Amino acid sequence: DCVSSEPKGKPFTDRQIASAIIHREPTEAEIRSVRKSRVQLKIPSYTERRASHLIAQTIKNRHNVNSSELSRRTTVRLLVEDTIRSAMEKETQDNRYTDQRICNMIREGFATKVTTKLVGAVRKDLGIANIQQRWKGYPPSKQSIEKLVDPKVQLQEISAAIKSIILTEGVDNVYSDRAIARKLESEFGIKPVTGLAVGTLRNKLHIPNVYDRWKQLIPSSTPKGLLINPPFTSEKLGTFQVRSEIRRIILEEDPNSPLTDAQVAQAYTERTGNRLTELRVTKHRKALGIPNRKDRTQQKGDSTTRYLFE
């Protein structure tokens, strides 16, 4: 009775129906009971009844047809057609409407879910091209810049920006991949790019990594054994800094009593305050080409320097 007596365009919610029945503020249990009874009576929800009224009113105003005389499928199709036409009238270069955006308009305005496939089919029947064809040759809009820009063009712009950043490097100012990503956003206005993406593009451009670039910038007169930390713009301690400190510790060891990997790890922790396991020391030592403790003991330190500086 409450649903049949509700005014058009202003349906009652389950709370209002429960309040009208018991003449007081209902509890949550009473609201759930009303909702359960409504579902058993196959009465649509508040949102569905309101959406049906809006759809019926829209179709009657635009087509002068009573929606009760039409099937649900025909009603939805007419609604999609009207929404597409109104969107095309409002569309400008900086305010463009994709099929997904039209679907969102129908869902928000009429509480009706439609698919982009249906919107695309209706749009084609109306003789309207898709958004790429409609705006072909025009610059992308602000709202759809990320979707409309050709990925290859964007990659070319990022690659050119990476090259320009690397050209400004010096011995005292070398940028890691993560630092380049931050400069792309701050200086070139390119959307946030991860250090991993910068490294991938750098490899495709055949640009060496930060350590190799730093070595190329060092003057040829500088001894290869000079143990200094490169000025990498990075918050974390890089692999090169770790290996440089390991080389320094082994270089300063007693040639007659070389350090074990565990002792090197302990010395590293005492110097830097960063914990390093024995396994990691072994891995870095092998990567540097430094012999183990037994081989260094046999060499009496004579050829250790050769391994350290190669």
Tab-separated table of C-alpha atoms in Angstrom:
chain	number	residue	atom	x	y	z
A	1	ASP	CA	0.000	0.000	0.000
A	2	CYS	CA	2.845	2.415	0.797
A	3	VAL	CA	4.545	1.755	-2.540
A	4	SER	CA	1.328	2.175	-4.509
A	5	SER	CA	0.522	5.460	-2.740
A	6	GLU	CA	3.977	7.020	-3.009
A	7	PRO	CA	4.225	10.168	-5.182
A	8	LYS	CA	5.770	9.874	-8.624
A	9	GLY	CA	9.439	10.609	-8.700
A	10	LYS	CA	9.692	10.426	-4.899
A	11	PRO	CA	9.605	6.767	-3.852
A	12	PHE	CA	9.745	5.715	-0.209
A	13	THR	CA	12.811	4.100	1.250
A	14	ASP	CA	12.600	0.962	3.396
A	15	ARG	CA	13.064	3.126	6.488
A	16	GLN	CA	10.180	5.409	5.524
A	17	ILE	CA	7.932	2.426	4.810
A	18	ALA	CA	8.747	0.873	8.201
A	19	SER	CA	8.128	4.219	9.937
A	20	ALA	CA	4.734	4.562	8.220
A	21	ILE	CA	3.713	1.066	9.350
A	22	ILE	CA	4.733	1.264	13.043
A	23	HIS	CA	4.313	5.090	13.418
A	24	ARG	CA	7.692	5.568	15.084
A	25	GLU	CA	11.405	5.486	14.277
A	26	PRO	CA	12.139	1.905	13.217
A	27	THR	CA	15.051	-0.200	14.379
A	28	GLU	CA	17.524	-1.859	12.064
A	29	ALA	CA	15.826	-5.228	12.577
A	30	GLU	CA	12.458	-3.770	11.551
A	31	ILE	CA	14.008	-2.176	8.460
A	32	ARG	CA	15.512	-5.532	7.483
A	33	SER	CA	12.097	-7.166	7.955
A	34	VAL	CA	10.497	-4.620	5.602
A	35	ARG	CA	13.255	-5.171	3.061
A	36	LYS	CA	12.772	-8.940	3.234
A	37	SER	CA	9.001	-8.614	2.747
A	38	ARG	CA	9.518	-6.252	-0.202
A	39	VAL	CA	11.824	-8.738	-1.888
A	40	GLN	CA	9.303	-11.545	-1.341
A	41	LEU	CA	6.593	-9.374	-2.937
A	42	LYS	CA	8.966	-8.739	-5.885
A	43	ILE	CA	8.796	-4.980	-5.390
A	44	PRO	CA	11.827	-3.109	-6.765
A	45	SER	CA	14.119	-1.211	-4.423
A	46	TYR	CA	14.046	2.532	-3.852
A	47	THR	CA	16.892	3.089	-6.332
A	48	GLU	CA	15.276	0.945	-9.016
A	49	ARG	CA	11.845	2.610	-8.621
A	50	ARG	CA	13.423	6.065	-8.743
A	51	ALA	CA	15.461	5.118	-11.808
A	52	SER	CA	12.363	3.732	-13.554
A	53	HIS	CA	10.536	7.001	-12.965
A	54	LEU	CA	13.453	9.058	-14.267
A	55	ILE	CA	13.767	6.886	-17.366
A	56	ALA	CA	10.005	7.031	-18.009
A	57	GLN	CA	9.950	10.802	-17.580
A	58	THR	CA	12.973	11.292	-19.846
A	59	ILE	CA	11.560	9.123	-22.638
A	60	LYS	CA	8.135	10.758	-22.395
A	61	ASN	CA	9.620	14.256	-22.593
A	62	ARG	CA	11.929	13.458	-25.521
A	63	HIS	CA	9.935	10.921	-27.515
A	64	ASN	CA	6.381	11.507	-26.256
A	65	VAL	CA	6.058	7.783	-25.602
A	66	ASN	CA	4.914	6.025	-22.451
A	67	SER	CA	7.692	3.730	-21.294
A	68	SER	CA	5.176	1.223	-19.891
A	69	GLU	CA	4.220	0.420	-23.471
A	70	LEU	CA	7.823	-0.422	-24.379
A	71	SER	CA	9.963	-3.379	-23.447
A	72	ARG	CA	12.874	-3.024	-21.063
A	73	ARG	CA	15.355	-3.537	-23.879
A	74	THR	CA	13.803	-0.813	-26.043
A	75	THR	CA	13.627	1.564	-23.101
A	76	VAL	CA	17.315	1.143	-22.283
A	77	ARG	CA	18.287	1.572	-25.933
A	78	LEU	CA	16.352	4.826	-26.190
A	79	LEU	CA	18.001	5.996	-23.001
A	80	VAL	CA	21.458	5.209	-24.405
A	81	GLU	CA	20.646	7.015	-27.655
A	82	ASP	CA	19.510	10.146	-25.806
A	83	THR	CA	22.582	10.112	-23.559
A	84	ILE	CA	24.930	9.752	-26.548
A	85	ARG	CA	23.252	12.625	-28.401
A	86	SER	CA	23.430	14.922	-25.366
A	87	ALA	CA	27.072	13.973	-24.798
A	88	MET	CA	27.986	14.722	-28.416
A	89	GLU	CA	26.321	18.150	-28.115
A	90	LYS	CA	28.411	18.975	-25.040
A	91	GLU	CA	31.655	17.498	-26.363
A	92	THR	CA	34.544	19.895	-26.885
A	93	GLN	CA	38.277	19.512	-27.419
A	94	ASP	CA	38.948	19.592	-23.660
A	95	ASN	CA	35.778	17.715	-22.689
A	96	ARG	CA	35.528	14.501	-24.669
A	97	TYR	CA	33.227	11.562	-24.076
A	98	THR	CA	34.403	7.983	-24.376
A	99	ASP	CA	32.031	5.018	-24.372
A	100	GLN	CA	33.041	4.264	-20.786
A	101	ARG	CA	32.273	7.802	-19.710
A	102	ILE	CA	28.822	7.577	-21.286
A	103	CYS	CA	28.242	4.325	-19.372
A	104	ASN	CA	29.183	6.117	-16.156
A	105	MET	CA	26.756	8.943	-16.977
A	106	ILE	CA	23.874	6.492	-17.398
A	107	ARG	CA	24.768	4.634	-14.210
A	108	GLU	CA	25.065	7.825	-12.147
A	109	GLY	CA	22.056	9.605	-13.616
A	110	PHE	CA	19.569	6.752	-14.033
A	111	ALA	CA	20.984	3.988	-11.770
A	112	THR	CA	21.097	1.678	-14.785
A	113	LYS	CA	24.104	-0.424	-15.724
A	114	VAL	CA	24.969	-0.664	-19.399
A	115	THR	CA	28.059	-2.060	-21.071
A	116	THR	CA	30.496	-0.244	-23.331
A	117	LYS	CA	29.656	-2.836	-25.985
A	118	LEU	CA	26.024	-1.676	-26.026
A	119	VAL	CA	27.033	1.987	-26.071
A	120	GLY	CA	29.448	1.339	-28.945
A	121	ALA	CA	26.807	-0.536	-30.952
A	122	VAL	CA	24.230	2.237	-30.476
A	123	ARG	CA	26.828	4.869	-31.339
A	124	LYS	CA	27.669	3.076	-34.590
A	125	ASP	CA	23.952	2.809	-35.464
A	126	LEU	CA	23.701	6.569	-34.979
A	127	GLY	CA	26.613	7.065	-37.402
A	128	ILE	CA	28.957	8.515	-34.757
A	129	ALA	CA	32.646	7.592	-34.938
A	130	ASN	CA	34.695	6.578	-31.907
A	131	ILE	CA	36.696	9.110	-29.947
A	132	GLN	CA	39.984	8.454	-31.786
A	133	GLN	CA	38.382	8.987	-35.189
A	134	ARG	CA	36.377	12.006	-34.050
A	135	TRP	CA	39.458	13.822	-32.775
A	136	LYS	CA	42.077	12.511	-35.174
A	137	GLY	CA	44.652	15.197	-35.896
A	138	TYR	CA	43.727	17.240	-32.811
A	139	PRO	CA	45.943	17.501	-29.711
A	140	PRO	CA	44.814	15.267	-26.846
A	141	SER	CA	42.532	16.721	-24.213
A	142	LYS	CA	43.620	17.284	-20.625
A	143	GLN	CA	41.266	14.596	-19.305
A	144	SER	CA	42.312	11.840	-21.716
A	145	ILE	CA	45.976	12.736	-22.276
A	146	GLU	CA	47.238	9.434	-20.829
A	147	LYS	CA	44.851	7.315	-22.940
A	148	LEU	CA	45.132	9.133	-26.267
A	149	VAL	CA	48.858	9.839	-26.445
A	150	ASP	CA	50.722	7.330	-28.553
A	151	PRO	CA	52.871	5.262	-26.155
A	152	LYS	CA	55.767	5.295	-28.651
A	153	VAL	CA	55.713	9.088	-28.793
A	154	GLN	CA	55.712	9.292	-25.007
A	155	LEU	CA	58.612	6.846	-24.790
A	156	GLN	CA	60.542	8.960	-27.281
A	157	GLU	CA	59.988	12.040	-25.130
A	158	ILE	CA	61.099	10.225	-21.980
A	159	SER	CA	64.159	8.822	-23.755
A	160	ALA	CA	65.165	12.278	-24.967
A	161	ALA	CA	64.732	13.659	-21.453
A	162	ILE	CA	66.878	10.854	-19.995
A	163	LYS	CA	69.635	11.621	-22.506
A	164	SER	CA	69.551	15.336	-21.656
A	165	ILE	CA	69.811	14.562	-17.913
A	166	ILE	CA	72.753	12.214	-18.394
A	167	LEU	CA	74.574	14.791	-20.570
A	168	THR	CA	74.620	17.180	-17.593
A	169	GLU	CA	76.410	14.677	-15.341
A	170	GLY	CA	79.880	15.249	-13.935
A	171	VAL	CA	82.310	13.438	-11.695
A	172	ASP	CA	80.682	15.001	-8.632
A	173	ASN	CA	77.125	14.715	-9.923
A	174	VAL	CA	76.070	11.331	-11.293
A	175	TYR	CA	72.414	10.272	-11.260
A	176	SER	CA	71.050	6.830	-10.499
A	177	ASP	CA	67.963	5.510	-12.272
A	178	ARG	CA	65.784	6.524	-9.351
A	179	ALA	CA	67.248	10.032	-9.298
A	180	ILE	CA	66.624	10.358	-13.050
A	181	ALA	CA	62.989	9.341	-12.482
A	182	ARG	CA	62.584	12.134	-9.923
A	183	LYS	CA	64.159	14.697	-12.256
A	184	LEU	CA	61.826	13.633	-15.064
A	185	GLU	CA	58.887	14.562	-12.874
A	186	SER	CA	60.310	17.758	-11.359
A	187	GLU	CA	62.072	19.300	-14.382
A	188	PHE	CA	60.223	17.885	-17.405
A	189	GLY	CA	56.732	17.464	-15.959
A	190	ILE	CA	56.537	13.835	-17.029
A	191	LYS	CA	54.224	11.704	-14.928
A	192	PRO	CA	55.957	9.669	-12.206
A	193	VAL	CA	58.272	7.073	-13.731
A	194	THR	CA	59.862	4.339	-11.645
A	195	GLY	CA	63.597	3.720	-11.494
A	196	LEU	CA	63.023	0.297	-13.015
A	197	ALA	CA	61.366	1.882	-16.068
A	198	VAL	CA	64.257	4.323	-16.428
A	199	GLY	CA	66.726	1.433	-16.271
A	200	THR	CA	64.819	-0.449	-18.958
A	201	LEU	CA	64.807	2.561	-21.301
A	202	ARG	CA	68.455	3.233	-20.534
A	203	ASN	CA	69.401	-0.309	-21.530
A	204	LYS	CA	67.437	0.015	-24.780
A	205	LEU	CA	69.339	3.227	-25.512
A	206	HIS	CA	72.639	1.371	-24.819
A	207	ILE	CA	73.552	3.793	-22.022
A	208	PRO	CA	75.798	2.334	-19.300
A	209	ASN	CA	74.685	2.141	-15.692
A	210	VAL	CA	75.562	4.787	-13.132
A	211	TYR	CA	78.783	3.105	-11.981
A	212	ASP	CA	80.144	2.639	-15.507
A	213	ARG	CA	79.255	6.216	-16.414
A	214	TRP	CA	80.999	7.458	-13.293
A	215	LYS	CA	84.153	5.488	-14.174
A	216	GLN	CA	84.123	7.020	-17.665
A	217	LEU	CA	83.971	10.518	-16.145
A	218	ILE	CA	87.024	9.961	-13.913
A	219	PRO	CA	90.154	11.546	-15.401
A	220	SER	CA	92.585	9.036	-16.892
A	221	SER	CA	95.332	10.265	-14.563
A	222	THR	CA	93.406	9.068	-11.506
A	223	PRO	CA	94.816	5.780	-10.127
A	224	LYS	CA	92.444	2.846	-10.574
A	225	GLY	CA	92.974	1.861	-6.971
A	226	LEU	CA	91.638	5.149	-5.615
A	227	LEU	CA	88.875	4.061	-3.246
A	228	ILE	CA	86.298	6.834	-3.198
A	229	ASN	CA	82.524	6.673	-3.165
A	230	PRO	CA	80.868	8.026	-6.314
A	231	PRO	CA	78.290	10.799	-5.720
A	232	PHE	CA	75.245	8.703	-6.580
A	233	THR	CA	72.014	10.545	-5.930
A	234	SER	CA	70.268	7.762	-4.052
A	235	GLU	CA	68.990	7.300	-0.507
A	236	LYS	CA	70.028	3.661	-0.176
A	237	LEU	CA	73.561	2.315	0.013
A	238	GLY	CA	74.383	0.985	-3.441
A	239	THR	CA	76.263	-2.152	-4.383
A	240	PHE	CA	79.322	-0.180	-5.419
A	241	GLN	CA	79.606	1.494	-2.005
A	242	VAL	CA	79.384	-1.892	-0.281
A	243	ARG	CA	82.065	-3.444	-2.499
A	244	SER	CA	84.257	-0.370	-2.179
A	245	GLU	CA	84.206	-0.663	1.611
A	246	ILE	CA	84.924	-4.409	1.428
A	247	ARG	CA	87.931	-3.736	-0.784
A	248	ARG	CA	89.128	-1.079	1.653
A	249	ILE	CA	88.864	-3.477	4.628
A	250	ILE	CA	90.772	-6.239	2.808
A	251	LEU	CA	93.395	-3.768	1.623
A	252	GLU	CA	94.083	-2.694	5.208
A	253	GLU	CA	94.262	-6.226	6.608
A	254	ASP	CA	97.490	-7.821	7.884
A	255	PRO	CA	99.022	-9.701	4.885
A	256	ASN	CA	100.337	-12.388	7.212
A	257	SER	CA	96.917	-12.905	8.824
A	258	PRO	CA	94.155	-12.195	6.287
A	259	LEU	CA	90.580	-11.753	7.449
A	260	THR	CA	87.866	-14.313	6.958
A	261	ASP	CA	84.568	-13.319	5.338
A	262	ALA	CA	82.924	-13.329	8.780
A	263	GLN	CA	85.596	-10.963	10.122
A	264	VAL	CA	85.169	-8.705	7.080
A	265	ALA	CA	81.416	-8.625	7.712
A	266	GLN	CA	81.998	-7.700	11.346
A	267	ALA	CA	84.455	-4.951	10.389
A	268	TYR	CA	82.022	-3.617	7.812
A	269	THR	CA	79.252	-3.418	10.416
A	270	GLU	CA	81.535	-1.583	12.850
A	271	ARG	CA	82.597	0.957	10.224
A	272	THR	CA	79.302	1.731	8.529
A	273	GLY	CA	76.689	0.693	11.072
A	274	ASN	CA	74.940	-1.393	8.419
A	275	ARG	CA	74.650	-5.117	8.978
A	276	LEU	CA	76.202	-7.364	6.336
A	277	THR	CA	76.122	-11.157	6.464
A	278	GLU	CA	79.055	-13.450	5.764
A	279	LEU	CA	77.253	-14.853	2.726
A	280	ARG	CA	76.884	-11.383	1.198
A	281	VAL	CA	80.553	-10.643	1.809
A	282	THR	CA	81.505	-13.857	0.001
A	283	LYS	CA	79.281	-12.921	-2.926
A	284	HIS	CA	80.748	-9.410	-3.251
A	285	ARG	CA	84.312	-10.680	-2.801
A	286	LYS	CA	83.904	-13.180	-5.640
A	287	ALA	CA	82.363	-10.485	-7.835
A	288	LEU	CA	85.421	-8.314	-7.186
A	289	GLY	CA	87.778	-11.178	-8.078
A	290	ILE	CA	89.406	-11.178	-4.641
A	291	PRO	CA	90.731	-14.586	-3.489
A	292	ASN	CA	89.552	-16.182	-0.269
A	293	ARG	CA	91.514	-16.070	2.999
A	294	LYS	CA	93.497	-19.237	2.259
A	295	ASP	CA	94.702	-18.042	-1.148
A	296	ARG	CA	95.542	-14.581	0.187
A	297	THR	CA	97.605	-16.211	2.961
A	298	GLN	CA	99.643	-18.149	0.383
A	299	GLN	CA	100.206	-14.991	-1.677
A	300	LYS	CA	101.543	-13.133	1.387
A	301	GLY	CA	99.821	-9.987	0.205
A	302	ASP	CA	102.114	-9.514	-2.787
A	303	SER	CA	99.412	-9.882	-5.442
A	304	THR	CA	96.435	-8.868	-3.345
A	305	THR	CA	96.665	-5.300	-4.591
A	306	ARG	CA	96.417	-6.552	-8.171
A	307	TYR	CA	93.112	-8.260	-7.375
A	308	LEU	CA	91.813	-5.235	-5.498
A	309	PHE	CA	92.516	-2.751	-8.258
A	310	GLU	CA	91.674	-4.767	-11.365
